[in-house]
């Protein structure tokens, strides 16, 4: 039986690599649905190659172009945000791979969980924003949430066969392009500097998040929800070679690690084929090419994003949602040259101080919090009070 896959966010970096994996295993997987936000040309090419049952373009203005381009094929063409949620619930779909960017992944992920699908989770913001809600719904609906993020896939692989509680997770980080910069140098870095990631090739949002280390902060939060640990049990460790993808320490002092070359296709494939491992033609790790693996503590003073993420997770409630909303606004503002690199964390910090803290949140509260925090962050940027 082939597993039928719906890819939400098919035209992004994770989406296209997922299609690579599926193309290498046509006897195991079948593309059932593809969705994209704007990139209609690529979506058309993907649909013509993989012949899914359904394609969805979130941007309704591109619907006619998509419909016209696929009119010779028996593919259903839908448009709009609600159609993405509908696709995630279609009866024949076995696995929903969520690779949308940021907060936009929350609603379709909830829809897929409510339909009891296997979730291959690449959209970490979903767990950052509403981790308690997502984990509770996943349990209630018996929907397994399998990590696609390389670090969490590593932790998940280390936990296979283990029944004992985790003592500590050691979450590795490349350190990003500014690892060796002094704090004062960060004042002058540009978006082009930030978009040069040393090891991983990814979309713009996550690359900026990696340069500020917010990505690692989000991954710490993601790890807390996926593996039921506290923020105090997650240690971020800078490992510039990105060969050890993360580690788990157990109560007898044993440490397990998962290693490999930095290639997202491996964690994608593992999530799709779990609990089996499939053959792959991915390049193999040669230890003689990496004869020194190095480790250092992250510089929280230079990268305040990371300590803001710890602070948000320790506070709990809707605070991680506020953190995420403010971060989406500052990343967008940085990419549009409205603020500089160091101002990003100051805007987030002030948004966390100003937005209303709610200890017990439900879906409606998360939606409200997201809107409110975005408005506050926009206002702070607009009147430039972050340099006071
Ligand atoms: Mg990662």
Short mmCIF file of C-alpha atoms and ligand atoms in Angstrom, two decimals:
data_model
loop_
_atom_site.label_atom_id
_atom_site.label_comp_id
_atom_site.label_asym_id
_atom_site.label_seq_id
_atom_site.Cartn_x
_atom_site.Cartn_y
_atom_site.Cartn_z
CA UNK A 1 0.00 0.00 0.00
CA UNK A 2 1.40 3.34 -1.05
CA UNK A 3 1.16 6.13 1.50
CA UNK A 4 -0.82 9.04 0.10
CA UNK A 5 0.73 12.37 0.96
CA UNK A 6 -0.64 15.90 1.08
CA UNK A 7 2.12 18.53 1.02
CA UNK A 8 1.07 21.88 2.47
CA UNK A 9 3.63 24.40 1.19
CA UNK A 10 4.82 22.34 -1.78
CA UNK A 11 6.79 25.08 -3.52
CA UNK A 12 9.08 26.00 -0.60
CA UNK A 13 12.42 24.45 0.27
CA UNK A 14 10.95 21.58 2.36
CA UNK A 15 8.10 21.01 -0.11
CA UNK A 16 10.40 20.62 -3.13
CA UNK A 17 12.76 18.33 -1.21
CA UNK A 18 9.78 16.23 -0.12
CA UNK A 19 8.86 15.80 -3.78
CA UNK A 20 12.48 14.71 -4.42
CA UNK A 21 12.12 12.01 -1.77
CA UNK A 22 8.76 10.87 -3.16
CA UNK A 23 10.17 10.74 -6.71
CA UNK A 24 12.88 8.36 -5.49
CA UNK A 25 10.32 6.00 -3.93
CA UNK A 26 7.38 5.80 -6.33
CA UNK A 27 6.52 2.34 -4.98
CA UNK A 28 6.12 3.67 -1.40
CA UNK A 29 4.56 7.11 -1.76
CA UNK A 30 2.02 8.90 -3.89
CA UNK A 31 1.34 12.64 -4.02
CA UNK A 32 -2.36 13.15 -3.28
CA UNK A 33 -2.46 16.93 -2.84
CA UNK A 34 -0.17 19.92 -3.27
CA UNK A 35 -0.77 23.40 -1.91
CA UNK A 36 1.11 26.68 -2.38
CA UNK A 37 0.66 30.27 -1.31
CA UNK A 38 1.75 32.32 -4.36
CA UNK A 39 4.20 30.40 -6.52
CA UNK A 40 1.76 29.29 -9.18
CA UNK A 41 4.30 28.55 -11.94
CA UNK A 42 6.22 26.06 -9.84
CA UNK A 43 2.96 24.54 -8.56
CA UNK A 44 1.85 23.98 -12.17
CA UNK A 45 5.13 22.20 -13.01
CA UNK A 46 4.88 20.06 -9.87
CA UNK A 47 1.26 19.14 -10.63
CA UNK A 48 2.12 18.12 -14.19
CA UNK A 49 4.98 15.94 -12.93
CA UNK A 50 3.32 14.27 -9.92
CA UNK A 51 -0.33 14.27 -11.06
CA UNK A 52 -2.00 14.76 -7.64
CA UNK A 53 -5.76 14.48 -7.17
CA UNK A 54 -6.00 18.06 -5.91
CA UNK A 55 -3.95 21.26 -6.04
CA UNK A 56 -4.68 24.38 -4.02
CA UNK A 57 -3.40 27.91 -4.49
CA UNK A 58 -3.97 30.03 -1.36
CA UNK A 59 -3.84 33.28 -3.33
CA UNK A 60 -7.24 33.31 -5.05
CA UNK A 61 -6.07 35.78 -7.68
CA UNK A 62 -3.93 33.03 -9.20
CA UNK A 63 -6.76 30.51 -9.41
CA UNK A 64 -7.67 31.09 -13.09
CA UNK A 65 -4.07 30.81 -14.22
CA UNK A 66 -3.70 27.49 -12.37
CA UNK A 67 -7.03 26.13 -13.59
CA UNK A 68 -6.22 27.05 -17.20
CA UNK A 69 -2.74 25.51 -17.08
CA UNK A 70 -4.05 22.16 -15.79
CA UNK A 71 -7.28 21.94 -17.80
CA UNK A 72 -6.04 18.98 -19.88
CA UNK A 73 -5.44 16.90 -16.74
CA UNK A 74 -7.92 15.26 -14.33
CA UNK A 75 -6.70 17.35 -11.37
CA UNK A 76 -9.09 19.21 -9.08
CA UNK A 77 -8.07 22.85 -8.71
CA UNK A 78 -9.09 24.72 -5.59
CA UNK A 79 -8.20 28.14 -4.14
CA UNK A 80 -8.16 29.97 -0.81
CA UNK A 81 -7.09 29.37 2.78
CA UNK A 82 -10.12 27.23 3.66
CA UNK A 83 -9.38 24.87 0.78
CA UNK A 84 -6.00 24.11 2.38
CA UNK A 85 -7.78 22.94 5.55
CA UNK A 86 -10.16 20.84 3.43
CA UNK A 87 -7.27 19.16 1.61
CA UNK A 88 -5.67 18.31 4.96
CA UNK A 89 -8.83 16.37 5.89
CA UNK A 90 -9.50 14.43 2.66
CA UNK A 91 -10.27 10.80 3.48
CA UNK A 92 -7.65 9.08 1.26
CA UNK A 93 -4.76 11.17 2.65
CA UNK A 94 -2.49 9.22 5.05
CA UNK A 95 0.19 11.79 5.81
CA UNK A 96 -0.03 15.58 5.87
CA UNK A 97 3.37 17.22 5.57
CA UNK A 98 3.10 20.76 6.92
CA UNK A 99 5.74 22.99 5.38
CA UNK A 100 3.95 26.32 5.33
CA UNK A 101 5.77 29.40 6.63
CA UNK A 102 5.07 30.71 10.13
CA UNK A 103 1.68 31.20 11.80
CA UNK A 104 -0.19 30.34 8.60
CA UNK A 105 0.50 26.66 9.30
CA UNK A 106 -1.53 26.58 12.52
CA UNK A 107 -5.09 26.23 11.18
CA UNK A 108 -4.42 23.57 8.52
CA UNK A 109 -2.34 21.56 11.01
CA UNK A 110 -5.25 21.58 13.47
CA UNK A 111 -7.57 20.49 10.62
CA UNK A 112 -5.27 17.57 9.75
CA UNK A 113 -4.99 16.51 13.40
CA UNK A 114 -8.77 16.63 13.83
CA UNK A 115 -9.05 14.28 10.85
CA UNK A 116 -6.62 11.87 12.56
CA UNK A 117 -3.90 12.15 9.91
CA UNK A 118 -0.22 11.38 10.46
CA UNK A 119 1.42 14.79 10.71
CA UNK A 120 4.94 15.20 9.30
CA UNK A 121 5.63 18.51 10.99
CA UNK A 122 8.00 20.92 9.27
CA UNK A 123 6.16 24.05 10.40
CA UNK A 124 7.71 24.58 13.85
CA UNK A 125 5.78 27.81 14.46
CA UNK A 126 2.64 25.71 14.94
CA UNK A 127 4.11 24.22 18.12
CA UNK A 128 5.63 27.55 19.17
CA UNK A 129 2.29 29.34 18.93
CA UNK A 130 -0.03 26.68 20.33
CA UNK A 131 2.01 23.70 21.57
CA UNK A 132 -0.37 22.78 24.39
CA UNK A 133 -3.42 22.84 22.10
CA UNK A 134 -1.68 20.87 19.34
CA UNK A 135 -0.33 18.16 21.64
CA UNK A 136 -3.71 17.79 23.38
CA UNK A 137 -5.61 17.56 20.06
CA UNK A 138 -3.06 15.10 18.67
CA UNK A 139 -3.56 12.84 21.68
CA UNK A 140 -7.37 13.09 21.52
CA UNK A 141 -7.48 12.35 17.80
CA UNK A 142 -4.69 9.72 17.87
CA UNK A 143 -2.80 11.71 15.25
CA UNK A 144 0.95 11.03 15.46
CA UNK A 145 3.08 14.16 15.11
CA UNK A 146 6.41 13.17 13.53
CA UNK A 147 9.19 15.76 13.39
CA UNK A 148 10.73 16.84 10.09
CA UNK A 149 13.03 19.45 11.61
CA UNK A 150 16.52 17.85 11.47
CA UNK A 151 17.27 18.34 15.18
CA UNK A 152 13.95 16.89 16.29
CA UNK A 153 14.24 14.03 13.85
CA UNK A 154 17.64 13.31 15.44
CA UNK A 155 16.13 13.33 18.94
CA UNK A 156 13.25 11.15 17.74
CA UNK A 157 15.73 8.67 16.24
CA UNK A 158 17.76 8.63 19.49
CA UNK A 159 14.57 7.81 21.42
CA UNK A 160 13.65 4.81 19.28
CA UNK A 161 13.61 1.76 21.54
CA UNK A 162 13.92 3.80 24.75
CA UNK A 163 11.33 3.73 27.51
CA UNK A 164 13.23 5.67 30.16
CA UNK A 165 12.64 9.36 30.72
CA UNK A 166 14.89 11.91 29.08
CA UNK A 167 17.31 13.66 31.41
CA UNK A 168 18.41 16.30 28.94
CA UNK A 169 18.18 17.15 25.26
CA UNK A 170 21.28 18.65 23.69
CA UNK A 171 20.01 20.69 20.78
CA UNK A 172 22.81 21.48 18.36
CA UNK A 173 23.02 24.76 16.44
CA UNK A 174 25.32 25.78 13.62
CA UNK A 175 25.62 29.25 15.16
CA UNK A 176 24.59 30.83 11.86
CA UNK A 177 26.54 33.30 9.70
CA UNK A 178 27.31 35.68 12.62
CA UNK A 179 28.83 33.23 15.06
CA UNK A 180 32.21 34.94 14.95
CA UNK A 181 30.94 38.53 14.80
CA UNK A 182 31.28 40.86 17.76
CA UNK A 183 28.03 42.32 19.06
CA UNK A 184 28.92 45.79 17.74
CA UNK A 185 29.48 44.33 14.25
CA UNK A 186 25.90 43.11 14.21
CA UNK A 187 24.67 46.71 14.01
CA UNK A 188 25.80 46.92 10.41
CA UNK A 189 24.92 43.51 9.02
CA UNK A 190 22.56 43.51 6.05
CA UNK A 191 19.85 41.11 5.02
CA UNK A 192 22.21 39.70 2.39
CA UNK A 193 24.75 38.88 5.12
CA UNK A 194 22.00 37.25 7.16
CA UNK A 195 20.71 35.23 4.21
CA UNK A 196 24.06 33.42 3.82
CA UNK A 197 23.68 30.33 5.97
CA UNK A 198 26.92 28.33 6.32
CA UNK A 199 25.46 24.79 6.14
CA UNK A 200 21.78 24.66 5.26
CA UNK A 201 19.95 26.02 2.26
CA UNK A 202 16.49 27.17 3.35
CA UNK A 203 13.76 29.77 2.78
CA UNK A 204 14.25 33.47 3.71
CA UNK A 205 12.20 33.49 6.94
CA UNK A 206 14.00 30.55 8.55
CA UNK A 207 17.40 31.76 7.33
CA UNK A 208 16.92 35.11 9.09
CA UNK A 209 15.66 33.21 12.15
CA UNK A 210 18.85 31.13 12.04
CA UNK A 211 21.06 34.20 11.83
CA UNK A 212 19.40 35.68 14.95
CA UNK A 213 19.23 32.25 16.66
CA UNK A 214 15.46 32.66 17.03
CA UNK A 215 15.23 29.48 14.99
CA UNK A 216 17.04 27.66 17.82
CA UNK A 217 14.77 29.31 20.37
CA UNK A 218 11.75 28.05 18.43
CA UNK A 219 13.33 24.61 18.20
CA UNK A 220 13.83 24.55 21.99
CA UNK A 221 10.07 25.25 22.36
CA UNK A 222 9.27 22.65 19.69
CA UNK A 223 11.40 20.08 21.57
CA UNK A 224 9.58 20.79 24.87
CA UNK A 225 6.22 19.97 23.28
CA UNK A 226 7.30 17.05 21.09
CA UNK A 227 9.26 15.25 23.81
CA UNK A 228 7.48 16.46 26.96
CA UNK A 229 10.48 18.12 28.61
CA UNK A 230 10.89 21.49 30.35
CA UNK A 231 12.95 24.35 28.88
CA UNK A 232 15.51 23.71 31.63
CA UNK A 233 16.05 20.24 30.14
CA UNK A 234 16.96 21.59 26.70
CA UNK A 235 20.56 22.74 26.31
CA UNK A 236 21.50 24.57 23.13
CA UNK A 237 25.02 23.71 21.98
CA UNK A 238 26.75 25.43 19.08
CA UNK A 239 28.30 22.86 16.73
CA UNK A 240 29.40 24.71 13.60
CA UNK A 241 29.88 21.63 11.39
CA UNK A 242 26.19 20.56 11.70
CA UNK A 243 27.14 16.86 11.62
CA UNK A 244 25.64 15.88 14.99
CA UNK A 245 22.00 16.82 14.49
CA UNK A 246 21.17 16.64 18.22
CA UNK A 247 21.61 14.37 21.24
CA UNK A 248 19.69 12.89 24.15
CA UNK A 249 21.17 12.28 27.59
CA UNK A 250 19.54 9.64 29.81
CA UNK A 251 19.47 9.27 33.60
CA UNK A 252 22.27 6.69 33.61
CA UNK A 253 24.52 9.39 31.97
CA UNK A 254 24.47 7.74 28.53
CA UNK A 255 24.31 10.18 25.60
CA UNK A 256 22.95 9.15 22.19
CA UNK A 257 23.50 11.23 19.07
CA UNK A 258 22.31 11.06 15.48
CA UNK A 259 24.80 12.10 12.81
CA UNK A 260 24.74 12.77 9.11
CA UNK A 261 25.53 15.32 6.46
CA UNK A 262 23.28 18.39 6.56
CA UNK A 263 20.63 17.24 4.09
CA UNK A 264 16.94 17.80 4.87
CA UNK A 265 15.88 14.94 2.64
CA UNK A 266 16.92 12.44 5.34
CA UNK A 267 14.61 13.73 8.13
CA UNK A 268 11.83 14.21 5.53
CA UNK A 269 12.20 10.63 4.31
CA UNK A 270 12.34 9.24 7.85
CA UNK A 271 9.10 11.01 8.78
CA UNK A 272 7.38 9.64 5.66
CA UNK A 273 8.67 6.08 6.03
CA UNK A 274 8.61 5.77 9.85
CA UNK A 275 9.01 3.29 11.50
CA UNK A 276 10.93 1.84 8.54
CA UNK A 277 14.09 3.17 6.97
CA UNK A 278 14.20 3.25 3.18
CA UNK A 279 17.26 3.09 0.98
CA UNK A 280 18.62 6.39 -0.19
CA UNK A 281 21.17 7.70 -2.66
CA UNK A 282 21.98 10.68 -0.40
CA UNK A 283 25.71 11.40 -0.01
CA UNK A 284 27.28 9.42 2.86
CA UNK A 285 29.13 10.98 5.78
CA UNK A 286 32.88 10.46 5.57
CA UNK A 287 34.48 10.95 8.99
CA UNK A 288 37.85 11.67 7.45
CA UNK A 289 36.34 14.84 5.92
CA UNK A 290 35.30 16.00 9.39
CA UNK A 291 38.18 15.15 11.67
CA UNK A 292 37.32 17.86 14.15
CA UNK A 293 33.81 18.28 15.43
CA UNK A 294 33.73 21.31 17.73
CA UNK A 295 31.31 22.58 20.35
CA UNK A 296 30.77 25.85 22.20
CA UNK A 297 28.10 27.48 24.35
CA UNK A 298 25.78 29.95 22.59
CA UNK A 299 26.36 33.65 23.32
CA UNK A 300 22.99 34.70 24.74
CA UNK A 301 24.11 38.29 25.14
CA UNK A 302 25.01 38.56 21.45
CA UNK A 303 21.84 36.69 20.44
CA UNK A 304 19.09 37.89 22.84
CA UNK A 305 16.47 36.16 20.67
CA UNK A 306 17.47 32.87 22.25
CA UNK A 307 17.04 34.08 25.82
CA UNK A 308 13.70 35.70 24.88
CA UNK A 309 12.53 32.30 23.64
CA UNK A 310 13.54 30.63 26.93
CA UNK A 311 11.80 33.41 28.84
CA UNK A 312 8.61 33.00 26.76
CA UNK A 313 8.51 29.22 27.21
CA UNK A 314 9.14 29.44 30.95
CA UNK A 315 6.27 31.94 31.27
CA UNK A 316 4.02 29.73 29.13
CA UNK A 317 0.40 30.60 28.27
CA UNK A 318 0.16 32.83 25.22
CA UNK A 319 3.73 34.24 25.64
CA UNK A 320 5.34 32.00 22.96
CA UNK A 321 2.50 33.08 20.62
CA UNK A 322 3.41 36.73 21.33
CA UNK A 323 7.08 35.91 20.72
CA UNK A 324 6.27 34.31 17.36
CA UNK A 325 3.97 37.10 16.17
CA UNK A 326 6.49 39.81 17.05
CA UNK A 327 9.23 37.79 15.37
CA UNK A 328 7.28 37.45 12.11
CA UNK A 329 6.80 41.23 12.07
CA UNK A 330 10.47 42.04 12.78
CA UNK A 331 11.79 39.55 10.22
CA UNK A 332 9.55 41.10 7.59
CA UNK A 333 10.67 44.62 8.65
CA UNK A 334 14.34 43.59 8.54
CA UNK A 335 13.91 42.06 5.08
CA UNK A 336 12.35 45.37 3.95
CA UNK A 337 15.21 47.41 5.51
CA UNK A 338 12.87 49.11 7.98
CA UNK A 339 14.89 48.07 11.02
CA UNK A 340 18.43 46.87 11.61
CA UNK A 341 19.56 43.50 12.91
CA UNK A 342 19.93 44.48 16.58
CA UNK A 343 16.58 46.27 16.66
CA UNK A 344 14.77 43.00 15.94
CA UNK A 345 15.22 41.61 19.46
CA UNK A 346 14.39 44.95 21.08
CA UNK A 347 11.03 45.09 19.28
CA UNK A 348 10.26 41.51 20.31
CA UNK A 349 11.18 42.20 23.92
CA UNK A 350 8.99 45.30 24.08
CA UNK A 351 6.09 43.48 22.42
CA UNK A 352 6.37 40.74 25.06
CA UNK A 353 6.18 43.43 27.77
CA UNK A 354 3.21 45.25 26.24
CA UNK A 355 0.95 42.46 24.97
CA UNK A 356 -1.57 41.02 27.41
CA UNK A 357 -0.33 37.83 29.08
CA UNK A 358 -2.93 35.07 29.35
CA UNK A 359 -1.91 31.98 31.30
CA UNK A 360 -4.61 29.63 29.94
CA UNK A 361 -5.11 30.03 26.21
CA UNK A 362 -7.41 28.30 23.70
CA UNK A 363 -7.55 28.59 19.91
CA UNK A 364 -9.54 31.86 19.91
CA UNK A 365 -7.12 33.39 22.39
CA UNK A 366 -4.16 32.42 20.23
CA UNK A 367 -5.80 34.03 17.18
CA UNK A 368 -6.50 37.21 19.17
CA UNK A 369 -3.03 37.24 20.72
CA UNK A 370 -1.39 36.85 17.32
CA UNK A 371 -3.29 39.83 15.92
CA UNK A 372 -2.70 41.99 18.97
CA UNK A 373 1.01 41.21 19.19
CA UNK A 374 1.50 41.91 15.48
CA UNK A 375 -0.21 45.30 15.87
CA UNK A 376 1.94 46.18 18.89
CA UNK A 377 5.17 45.19 17.11
CA UNK A 378 4.15 47.20 14.02
CA UNK A 379 3.43 50.21 16.19
CA UNK A 380 6.77 49.95 17.98
CA UNK A 381 8.54 49.79 14.62
CA UNK A 382 6.42 52.62 13.19
CA UNK A 383 7.15 55.11 15.96
CA UNK A 384 10.69 53.83 16.49
CA UNK A 385 10.51 53.68 20.26
CA UNK A 386 12.85 50.70 20.45
CA UNK A 387 15.96 52.87 20.69
CA UNK A 388 14.78 54.79 23.75
MG1 LIG B 1 16.27 22.73 12.43
#
